[in-house]
Amino acid sequence: MEAGLGDQIKSLRYAFEIQKTNKVVLACSSELASVFAEDFISVQHEAAGGVFHDYHCQSMSAPLPLKLEMSDITGKPYIKRTAEPISGRVGVRWQGNPRFDHDTHRKFPAELMFDAVRGQDCTSLQRDTDDVPSWMNKVDLSDWTKTREEISKCELVISSCTSVAHMSAAMGVPTWIIVPILPYYLWAMPGNKSKFYDSVTLFRQEKYGDWSAPFTQIKETLKCSHSLKIAV
């Protein structure tokens, strides 16, 4: 596995392809090791050098040796839920890792998200901040086991392009992602859907520096829906 946590979650799908004909050992970030270990032998990056292997492949390059085309990509879930969804529960994440070099393009004012989802039964999926409205449920997000459980409880997750969005989508939870003008490559194809995740709906920024369009659309979609099951 390589790059950020979201990249690793997205690339996990290829390990299932390789596992059809090979024994797979995943070298990944320590935060995700316990999740990935449910399906594969997993080691933290620091321990990878001591693992015997016949072949080695960087995860983001895996489609090349697998000879995968876009038509071969499936958007079916590949990470299991760990809890039953709570009716009406919306998980909200409004900011990614500020150390990510693309963060300046995906970052938007948190107030836009708060205004769009106000009135819903919301759980904050935002770590490392005190900037959580009093009307949002605050839960334990101290590791990925706990975060995954809280995502599992959601009928809908709304997020910028973050690792939480990838985890939610990989679990098959309906996931709305706010996408900047310069998008992550999984969201680069036109339209509001992604070949990589069946459960994803994209809400796109229409003008650089102006985030009003996607949040107006999110607010109206939630308002016009009789229930979340219709909205997603």
XYZ file of C-alpha atoms in Angstrom:
232
model
C 0.000 0.000 0.000
C 1.145 3.538 -0.678
C 0.208 7.211 -0.348
C -2.514 8.401 2.060
C -5.043 6.362 4.024
C -7.780 7.007 1.474
C -5.492 5.808 -1.317
C -4.796 2.619 0.619
C -8.475 1.961 1.286
C -9.257 2.553 -2.393
C -6.465 0.196 -3.498
C -7.480 -2.646 -1.176
C -9.838 -3.852 -3.929
C -6.848 -5.016 -5.996
C -5.604 -7.315 -3.241
C -8.781 -9.373 -3.662
C -7.955 -9.770 -7.357
C -4.388 -10.860 -6.624
C -5.622 -13.255 -3.916
C -7.475 -15.302 -6.537
C -4.164 -16.869 -7.622
C -1.624 -15.866 -4.954
C -1.094 -15.582 -1.226
C -1.184 -11.892 -0.372
C 0.651 -10.000 2.339
C -0.266 -6.333 2.688
C 2.199 -3.725 3.930
C 0.128 -0.772 5.077
C -0.036 2.166 7.465
C -0.401 1.109 11.085
C -3.786 2.831 11.413
C -5.383 0.505 8.859
C -3.603 -2.750 9.682
C -6.373 -4.096 11.940
C -9.045 -3.484 9.274
C -7.074 -5.012 6.415
C -6.047 -7.994 8.570
C -9.625 -9.286 8.485
C -9.040 -10.521 4.919
C -5.251 -10.579 4.455
C -2.021 -11.081 6.333
C -1.181 -7.459 7.085
C 1.983 -5.855 8.396
C 2.847 -2.276 9.128
C 5.156 -0.604 6.619
C 7.992 -0.648 9.152
C 7.916 -4.466 9.262
C 7.520 -5.093 5.534
C 11.243 -5.525 4.859
C 11.333 -8.761 6.838
C 8.476 -10.456 4.968
C 9.472 -13.006 2.318
C 7.775 -12.540 -1.022
C 8.101 -13.780 -4.590
C 6.552 -10.676 -6.107
C 6.123 -7.083 -5.023
C 3.661 -4.527 -6.346
C 2.893 -0.952 -5.358
C -0.852 -0.836 -4.810
C -1.643 2.117 -7.069
C 0.148 0.338 -9.942
C -1.714 -2.957 -9.415
C -4.100 -2.508 -12.386
C -1.101 -2.818 -14.753
C 0.074 -6.364 -13.897
C -3.565 -7.372 -13.396
C -4.291 -6.002 -16.895
C -7.441 -4.288 -15.674
C -9.403 -1.897 -17.875
C -12.080 0.524 -16.682
C -14.694 -1.992 -17.793
C -13.238 -4.492 -15.300
C -13.655 -2.183 -12.297
C -16.530 -2.992 -9.970
C -18.033 -0.630 -7.444
C -19.291 -3.357 -5.124
C -18.465 -3.086 -1.372
C -15.390 -4.967 -0.151
C -15.156 -3.891 3.511
C -17.815 -5.156 5.926
C -20.045 -3.026 8.139
C -19.544 -3.655 11.850
C -22.871 -2.283 13.114
C -26.464 -1.936 11.983
C -27.444 1.457 10.506
C -29.548 3.780 12.646
C -32.574 5.124 10.783
C -31.953 8.699 9.632
C -28.355 8.881 10.907
C -26.051 11.090 8.794
C -22.280 11.020 9.286
C -20.511 14.288 8.494
C -16.850 15.016 7.774
C -15.930 18.513 6.586
C -12.137 18.521 6.499
C -9.324 16.153 5.530
C -5.701 15.960 6.608
C -4.279 19.509 6.303
C -0.831 18.051 5.558
C -2.097 16.596 2.281
C -0.740 18.752 -0.554
C -4.129 18.775 -2.337
C -5.949 19.990 0.784
C -5.963 23.601 -0.341
C -8.204 22.642 -3.283
C -10.720 20.503 -1.368
C -11.030 22.687 1.755
C -14.231 24.665 2.206
C -15.786 26.699 5.049
C -17.234 24.286 7.613
C -20.273 26.550 8.037
C -21.450 25.567 4.537
C -21.624 21.926 5.595
C -23.295 22.756 8.916
C -25.973 24.826 7.186
C -26.638 22.123 4.585
C -27.201 19.290 7.090
C -28.820 21.207 9.958
C -32.013 19.467 11.064
C -30.705 15.966 10.316
C -29.646 13.407 12.928
C -25.934 14.067 12.423
C -22.853 12.376 13.838
C -19.515 14.154 13.537
C -16.906 11.983 11.808
C -14.379 14.814 12.118
C -11.282 14.083 14.181
C -8.880 16.436 15.949
C -11.115 19.480 16.210
C -13.298 21.220 18.784
C -15.263 22.887 15.992
C -18.277 20.563 16.247
C -21.781 22.076 16.511
C -23.640 21.305 19.724
C -26.469 19.637 17.767
C -24.161 16.972 16.285
C -23.531 13.640 17.995
C -19.940 13.407 19.205
C -18.492 9.879 19.196
C -15.205 8.089 19.793
C -13.064 8.251 16.631
C -9.756 7.435 18.295
C -8.948 4.571 15.898
C -10.279 3.043 12.682
C -12.127 0.248 14.464
C -14.264 2.806 16.294
C -14.552 5.107 13.278
C -15.664 2.213 11.094
C -18.335 1.288 13.634
C -19.711 4.839 13.629
C -19.717 4.901 9.821
C -21.599 1.590 9.881
C -24.333 3.187 11.978
C -24.975 5.816 9.300
C -27.565 5.620 6.561
C -25.670 8.367 4.745
C -22.180 9.868 4.975
C -21.404 13.345 3.592
C -17.738 14.294 3.306
C -15.080 16.046 1.321
C -12.632 13.712 -0.448
C -11.201 12.088 2.692
C -10.229 8.661 3.981
C -13.584 8.551 5.795
C -15.348 8.947 2.442
C -13.328 6.061 0.979
C -14.003 3.832 3.991
C -17.715 4.602 3.878
C -17.921 3.977 0.136
C -15.890 0.750 0.370
C -18.406 -0.466 2.974
C -21.323 0.259 0.671
C -22.721 3.053 2.833
C -24.413 5.709 0.658
C -21.753 8.415 0.480
C -22.019 11.966 -0.844
C -18.643 13.491 -1.668
C -18.008 17.205 -2.224
C -15.583 17.356 -5.138
C -13.373 20.337 -6.065
C -12.822 21.679 -9.578
C -9.515 19.775 -9.602
C -10.742 16.329 -8.475
C -9.072 13.166 -7.239
C -8.725 10.852 -10.238
C -11.495 8.494 -9.100
C -13.935 11.403 -9.526
C -12.462 12.728 -12.794
C -15.041 11.217 -15.150
C -18.068 13.466 -15.893
C -21.284 13.013 -13.987
C -22.233 12.479 -10.361
C -21.373 8.770 -10.064
C -18.092 6.850 -9.859
C -17.183 3.549 -11.468
C -15.158 2.702 -8.347
C -17.960 2.862 -5.755
C -21.617 2.091 -6.452
C -22.689 3.886 -3.278
C -21.073 7.243 -4.123
C -22.816 10.379 -5.358
C -20.629 13.351 -6.278
C -21.517 16.986 -5.616
C -19.154 19.107 -7.693
C -17.732 22.578 -7.206
C -18.671 24.568 -10.317
C -16.439 27.615 -9.945
C -12.977 27.747 -8.394
C -13.072 29.436 -4.996
C -16.876 29.224 -4.817
C -18.378 26.305 -2.887
C -22.005 27.447 -2.944
C -23.220 25.138 -5.746
C -22.555 21.699 -4.179
C -23.866 22.712 -0.771
C -26.999 24.298 -2.213
C -27.586 21.029 -4.067
C -27.002 18.938 -0.924
C -29.336 21.110 1.136
C -32.083 20.968 -1.477
C -31.702 17.214 -1.987
C -32.080 16.583 1.744
C -34.968 19.020 2.033
C -36.926 17.604 -0.921
C -36.514 13.992 0.128
C -39.257 12.375 2.182
C -36.629 10.124 3.780
C -32.941 9.359 3.491
C -33.748 6.150 1.659
C -35.218 8.263 -1.149
C -32.431 10.835 -0.979
C -29.621 8.358 -1.514
